[in-house]
């Protein structure tokens, strides 16, 4: 059976069959609902159900609690419709989503920028380059059917004509099926398959609110792409970038950000380190990176926040910033769930 799904307040509508998730149905019809992991682990797709009946597949309690479900919230990535449904999602993208494609890619370069971060550049097919928003991600399609997701760290305009390439920042997870390969046997010219673009983490350009960018570890990757995009487009909204790591070496492109801040007068960079050792000679901010934001911005009611990185950082920020007055629909997040985090 097929049901009508309406998203308020935009009024956008699509149809969904009883055997596909609301998110999959929306994306298939060019309706840009917010999402992240698509596995019921991150909560990025959570929205309010105004009316209708849905059933949820397997998901994590931290993404959607029993109380939230009882109060009418749904995870569109694992909810299927059993009637016509009306949702409330203010983050729905007004423009049609870029088409998601599967494509072969060639490894162009591998650069180890810290003890556990590799910058991998992938050449895309020149005849059919991928269109995407700065901040989105791609999935590697592994031979056994598994997927691994990584944000693109460069903006679309950085593509060189005839040889478009995307940049990924991959953290080594010891014992990880894919990252062990990246840090071990992967070689230049190797062929992989990816699918993209994915995700709804990109700058909403219809607002002039000041921006807070919050990144932990390799959560910096999509933030880097968005900064490149802002500079290219001449977007001068005030930006405060808070990048956190355990030790200074975890801020693996610290010099790049400093240079970017010099080129973008609207950009303020606040690096934060939580576990510096004496030999690091760290003299900057310390503690939890999400807390550093509140030390500088006690009232977030007039801001937009873009948070990316470890789930604990994103979840802590979401809860704390709501208490600081941030409207829930002005918090955009990409939670870097690992294979171990997913259901």
Coordinates of C-alpha atoms in Angstrom, one line a residue:
X1 CA 0.0 0.0 0.0
X2 CA 1.0 3.6 -0.6
X3 CA 0.4 6.5 1.8
X4 CA 0.6 10.3 1.6
X5 CA 3.3 11.9 3.8
X6 CA 3.1 15.7 4.4
X7 CA 5.9 17.7 6.0
X8 CA 4.9 20.9 7.8
X9 CA 5.4 23.8 7.9
X10 CA 6.8 23.6 4.3
X11 CA 3.8 21.7 3.0
X12 CA 6.0 19.5 0.9
X13 CA 4.5 16.0 0.3
X14 CA 5.5 12.6 -1.0
X15 CA 4.2 9.1 -1.0
X16 CA 5.6 6.1 0.9
X17 CA 4.8 2.4 0.6
X18 CA 4.4 0.3 3.7
X19 CA 7.7 -1.5 3.1
X20 CA 10.1 1.5 2.8
X21 CA 11.2 4.0 5.5
X22 CA 9.8 7.6 5.4
X23 CA 13.4 8.9 4.9
X24 CA 14.0 6.6 1.9
X25 CA 10.7 7.5 0.3
X26 CA 11.4 11.2 0.8
X27 CA 14.9 11.1 -0.6
X28 CA 13.7 9.0 -3.6
X29 CA 11.3 11.8 -4.4
X30 CA 13.7 14.7 -3.9
X31 CA 12.4 15.7 -0.5
X32 CA 15.4 16.7 1.6
X33 CA 14.5 15.5 5.1
X34 CA 17.3 15.8 7.6
X35 CA 19.4 12.7 8.3
X36 CA 22.8 11.4 9.3
X37 CA 23.6 7.7 9.9
X38 CA 20.4 6.1 8.4
X39 CA 20.9 3.3 10.9
X40 CA 18.8 4.5 13.9
X41 CA 21.9 5.4 15.8
X42 CA 22.4 9.2 15.7
X43 CA 18.9 10.8 16.0
X44 CA 19.6 13.4 13.3
X45 CA 16.3 12.5 11.4
X46 CA 14.1 12.7 14.5
X47 CA 11.0 14.8 14.0
X48 CA 7.5 15.3 15.4
X49 CA 4.6 13.2 14.2
X50 CA 1.5 15.4 14.1
X51 CA -0.9 12.6 12.8
X52 CA -0.8 9.1 11.4
X53 CA 0.5 5.7 12.4
X54 CA 4.1 4.5 11.9
X55 CA 6.1 1.5 13.1
X56 CA 9.8 1.7 14.0
X57 CA 12.4 -0.7 13.1
X58 CA 15.5 -1.4 15.3
X59 CA 17.0 1.7 16.7
X60 CA 19.1 2.9 19.7
X61 CA 17.5 4.3 22.8
X62 CA 19.7 7.4 22.7
X63 CA 18.4 8.2 19.2
X64 CA 14.8 7.8 20.2
X65 CA 13.7 7.0 23.7
X66 CA 10.5 5.3 24.6
X67 CA 9.2 8.5 26.2
X68 CA 9.9 10.4 23.0
X69 CA 8.2 7.8 20.9
X70 CA 5.2 7.9 23.2
X71 CA 5.1 11.7 22.8
X72 CA 4.9 11.4 19.0
X73 CA 8.5 11.7 17.8
X74 CA 9.7 9.5 15.0
X75 CA 13.0 8.5 13.4
X76 CA 12.3 8.7 9.7
X77 CA 15.3 6.5 8.9
X78 CA 13.6 3.5 10.5
X79 CA 9.9 4.4 10.5
X80 CA 7.4 2.9 8.1
X81 CA 3.9 4.3 7.5
X82 CA 0.7 2.5 8.1
X83 CA -1.6 5.4 7.2
X84 CA -1.3 8.9 5.8
X85 CA 1.2 10.8 8.0
X86 CA 1.8 14.5 8.8
X87 CA 5.3 15.3 10.1
X88 CA 6.7 18.5 11.5
X89 CA 10.3 19.2 10.4
X90 CA 11.6 22.7 10.0
X91 CA 14.9 21.5 8.6
X92 CA 13.4 20.0 5.4
X93 CA 15.5 21.3 2.5
X94 CA 13.4 23.4 0.1
X95 CA 15.4 22.7 -3.0
X96 CA 15.5 19.3 -4.6
X97 CA 18.3 17.0 -3.3
X98 CA 21.2 16.2 -5.5
X99 CA 20.9 12.7 -7.0
X100 CA 22.6 10.0 -5.1
X101 CA 24.8 7.8 -7.3
X102 CA 27.1 4.8 -7.1
X103 CA 30.5 5.4 -8.9
X104 CA 34.0 4.0 -9.0
X105 CA 36.8 6.2 -7.6
X106 CA 40.6 6.0 -7.7
X107 CA 42.8 6.7 -4.8
X108 CA 44.9 9.8 -5.8
X109 CA 46.9 10.3 -2.6
X110 CA 47.3 9.2 1.0
X111 CA 48.8 11.6 3.6
X112 CA 49.1 10.7 7.2
X113 CA 48.5 14.0 9.1
X114 CA 48.6 12.6 12.6
X115 CA 49.3 9.3 14.3
X116 CA 45.7 8.2 13.6
X117 CA 44.3 10.4 10.8
X118 CA 44.8 9.9 7.1
X119 CA 43.8 12.4 4.4
X120 CA 42.7 10.4 1.4
X121 CA 42.0 12.0 -1.9
X122 CA 39.8 10.2 -4.4
X123 CA 39.4 11.0 -8.1
X124 CA 35.8 10.9 -9.4
X125 CA 34.8 10.0 -12.9
X126 CA 35.5 13.0 -15.1
X127 CA 32.5 12.3 -17.3
X128 CA 29.9 12.4 -14.6
X129 CA 31.2 14.4 -11.6
X130 CA 29.1 14.3 -8.4
X131 CA 27.2 17.3 -7.4
X132 CA 27.0 17.9 -3.6
X133 CA 26.7 20.5 -0.9
X134 CA 29.7 21.3 1.2
X135 CA 29.4 19.2 4.4
X136 CA 27.8 16.1 2.9
X137 CA 29.4 12.6 3.1
X138 CA 29.9 9.5 0.9
X139 CA 29.6 5.8 1.7
X140 CA 32.3 3.4 0.7
X141 CA 30.6 0.2 -0.6
X142 CA 32.6 -2.7 0.7
X143 CA 32.7 -6.1 -1.1
X144 CA 30.8 -7.9 1.7
X145 CA 27.9 -5.4 1.4
X146 CA 28.9 -3.3 4.4
X147 CA 29.3 0.5 4.2
X148 CA 31.6 3.0 5.8
X149 CA 30.7 6.7 5.8
X150 CA 33.1 9.7 5.6
X151 CA 32.5 13.4 5.1
X152 CA 33.9 15.2 2.2
X153 CA 36.4 17.8 3.4
X154 CA 36.5 20.0 0.4
X155 CA 33.9 22.3 -1.2
X156 CA 32.5 21.5 -4.7
X157 CA 34.2 24.5 -6.3
X158 CA 37.6 23.1 -5.5
X159 CA 37.1 20.4 -8.2
X160 CA 39.7 20.7 -10.9
X161 CA 38.1 20.5 -14.3
X162 CA 38.8 17.1 -15.9
X163 CA 40.0 15.6 -12.6
X164 CA 37.4 16.1 -9.9
X165 CA 38.6 14.8 -6.5
X166 CA 37.1 14.6 -3.0
X167 CA 39.1 14.8 0.2
X168 CA 38.3 12.6 3.2
X169 CA 39.8 12.6 6.7
X170 CA 39.8 9.0 8.0
X171 CA 40.6 8.2 11.6
X172 CA 42.2 4.8 12.3
X173 CA 39.9 2.6 14.4
X174 CA 42.3 -0.3 15.4
X175 CA 40.7 -3.6 14.3
X176 CA 38.3 -1.7 12.0
X177 CA 37.7 -3.6 8.9
X178 CA 38.0 -0.6 6.6
X179 CA 40.4 1.7 8.5
X180 CA 42.9 -1.1 9.0
X181 CA 43.0 -1.3 5.2
X182 CA 43.4 2.5 4.8
X183 CA 46.3 2.6 7.2
X184 CA 47.8 -0.7 5.9
X185 CA 47.4 -2.1 2.4
X186 CA 45.7 0.8 0.6
X187 CA 47.8 2.2 -2.2
X188 CA 47.6 5.0 -4.7
X189 CA 45.6 4.2 -7.9
X190 CA 43.5 1.6 -6.0
X191 CA 39.9 1.5 -7.1
X192 CA 37.0 1.7 -4.7
X193 CA 33.3 2.2 -5.0
X194 CA 31.4 4.9 -3.3
X195 CA 27.8 6.2 -3.1
X196 CA 26.9 9.8 -2.6
X197 CA 26.2 12.5 -1.8
X198 CA 24.6 11.7 1.5
X199 CA 23.4 13.6 4.5
X200 CA 21.8 16.9 5.4
X201 CA 24.8 18.6 7.1
X202 CA 25.4 21.7 5.1
X203 CA 25.0 25.5 5.5
X204 CA 21.5 26.9 5.4
X205 CA 22.2 30.1 3.4
X206 CA 18.7 31.6 3.9
X207 CA 19.7 32.9 7.3
X208 CA 21.9 35.7 8.5
X209 CA 22.3 34.5 12.0
X210 CA 25.9 34.3 13.5
X211 CA 27.3 30.7 13.3
X212 CA 28.9 28.4 15.8
X213 CA 30.8 25.5 14.3
X214 CA 31.6 22.8 16.8
X215 CA 34.0 20.0 15.7
X216 CA 35.6 17.1 17.6
X217 CA 38.5 15.2 15.9
X218 CA 37.8 14.4 12.3
X219 CA 34.4 16.1 12.7
X220 CA 36.5 19.0 11.4
X221 CA 36.3 17.6 7.8
X222 CA 32.8 18.8 6.8
X223 CA 33.4 22.1 8.7
X224 CA 36.5 22.6 6.5
X225 CA 34.4 22.1 3.4
X226 CA 31.8 24.6 4.6
X227 CA 34.4 27.2 5.4
X228 CA 35.9 26.9 1.9
X229 CA 32.4 27.3 0.5
X230 CA 31.7 30.4 2.6
X231 CA 34.9 32.0 1.5
X232 CA 34.2 31.2 -2.2
X233 CA 30.6 32.5 -2.0
X234 CA 31.6 35.6 -0.1
X235 CA 29.4 34.7 2.9
X236 CA 30.4 37.0 5.7
X237 CA 28.2 35.8 8.6
X238 CA 30.2 35.8 11.9
X239 CA 31.6 32.3 12.5
X240 CA 33.1 31.0 15.7
X241 CA 34.8 27.6 15.1
X242 CA 35.5 25.5 18.2
X243 CA 37.7 22.5 17.3
X244 CA 38.4 20.0 20.1
X245 CA 40.9 17.2 20.6
X246 CA 42.4 15.2 23.4
X247 CA 45.9 16.5 22.6
X248 CA 47.2 19.3 20.3
X249 CA 48.2 16.8 17.6
X250 CA 44.5 15.8 17.2
X251 CA 44.0 19.3 15.7
X252 CA 45.7 18.0 12.6
X253 CA 45.0 21.0 10.4
X254 CA 45.6 23.7 13.0
X255 CA 47.8 25.7 10.7
X256 CA 45.2 25.5 7.9
X257 CA 42.5 26.9 10.2
X258 CA 44.8 29.7 11.3
X259 CA 45.5 30.7 7.7
X260 CA 41.8 30.5 6.9
X261 CA 41.0 32.8 9.8
X262 CA 43.5 35.3 8.5
X263 CA 41.8 35.2 5.1
X264 CA 38.2 35.4 6.6
X265 CA 37.9 38.4 8.9
X266 CA 34.5 37.0 10.0
X267 CA 36.0 33.7 11.3
X268 CA 37.2 33.3 14.9
X269 CA 39.0 30.1 15.7
X270 CA 39.0 28.6 19.2
X271 CA 41.0 25.3 19.6
X272 CA 40.3 23.3 22.7
X273 CA 42.3 20.5 24.1
X274 CA 41.0 18.2 26.9
X275 CA 44.0 16.0 27.9
X276 CA 47.2 17.9 27.2
X277 CA 50.4 16.5 28.7
X278 CA 53.2 18.7 30.0
X279 CA 55.4 17.9 27.0
X280 CA 52.7 19.4 24.7
X281 CA 53.3 22.9 26.1
X282 CA 49.7 23.7 25.4
X283 CA 48.7 27.3 26.4
X284 CA 45.3 27.4 24.8
X285 CA 41.8 26.6 26.0
X286 CA 41.3 23.3 27.9
X287 CA 38.3 21.1 28.9
X288 CA 35.4 19.9 26.9
X289 CA 34.9 21.6 23.5
X290 CA 31.1 21.9 23.7
X291 CA 31.5 23.6 27.1
X292 CA 33.9 26.1 25.7
X293 CA 31.1 27.4 23.5
X294 CA 28.9 28.2 26.5
X295 CA 31.8 30.0 28.3
X296 CA 31.8 32.4 25.4
X297 CA 28.1 32.3 24.4
X298 CA 25.9 32.0 27.4
X299 CA 22.8 32.9 25.3
X300 CA 22.6 31.0 22.0
X301 CA 19.0 32.1 21.2
X302 CA 20.2 34.2 18.2
X303 CA 22.6 31.7 16.7
X304 CA 22.8 28.7 14.4
X305 CA 25.0 25.8 15.5
X306 CA 26.6 23.2 13.3
X307 CA 28.1 20.3 15.4
X308 CA 30.0 17.4 14.0
X309 CA 32.1 14.6 15.5
X310 CA 31.8 12.0 18.3
X311 CA 28.3 11.2 19.3
X312 CA 29.0 12.1 23.0
X313 CA 30.1 15.6 21.9
X314 CA 27.1 16.1 19.6
X315 CA 24.6 14.8 22.1
X316 CA 26.0 16.8 25.0
X317 CA 26.0 20.0 22.9
X318 CA 22.4 19.5 21.8
X319 CA 21.2 19.2 25.4
X320 CA 23.3 22.0 26.7
X321 CA 22.7 24.5 23.9
X322 CA 18.9 24.0 24.2
X323 CA 19.2 25.0 27.8
X324 CA 21.1 28.1 26.6
X325 CA 18.2 29.2 24.4
X326 CA 19.2 27.7 21.1
X327 CA 16.0 26.8 19.1
X328 CA 16.0 23.1 18.4
X329 CA 15.6 23.7 14.7
X330 CA 18.8 25.8 14.6
X331 CA 21.0 22.9 15.7
X332 CA 22.4 21.0 12.7
X333 CA 24.5 17.9 13.4
X334 CA 26.4 15.1 11.9
X335 CA 27.2 12.5 14.5
X336 CA 30.2 10.3 13.5
X337 CA 28.8 7.0 14.5
X338 CA 31.2 4.1 14.0
X339 CA 30.3 0.6 13.0
X340 CA 30.4 -0.3 16.8
X341 CA 28.0 2.6 17.5
X342 CA 25.3 1.4 15.1
X343 CA 22.6 -1.1 15.7

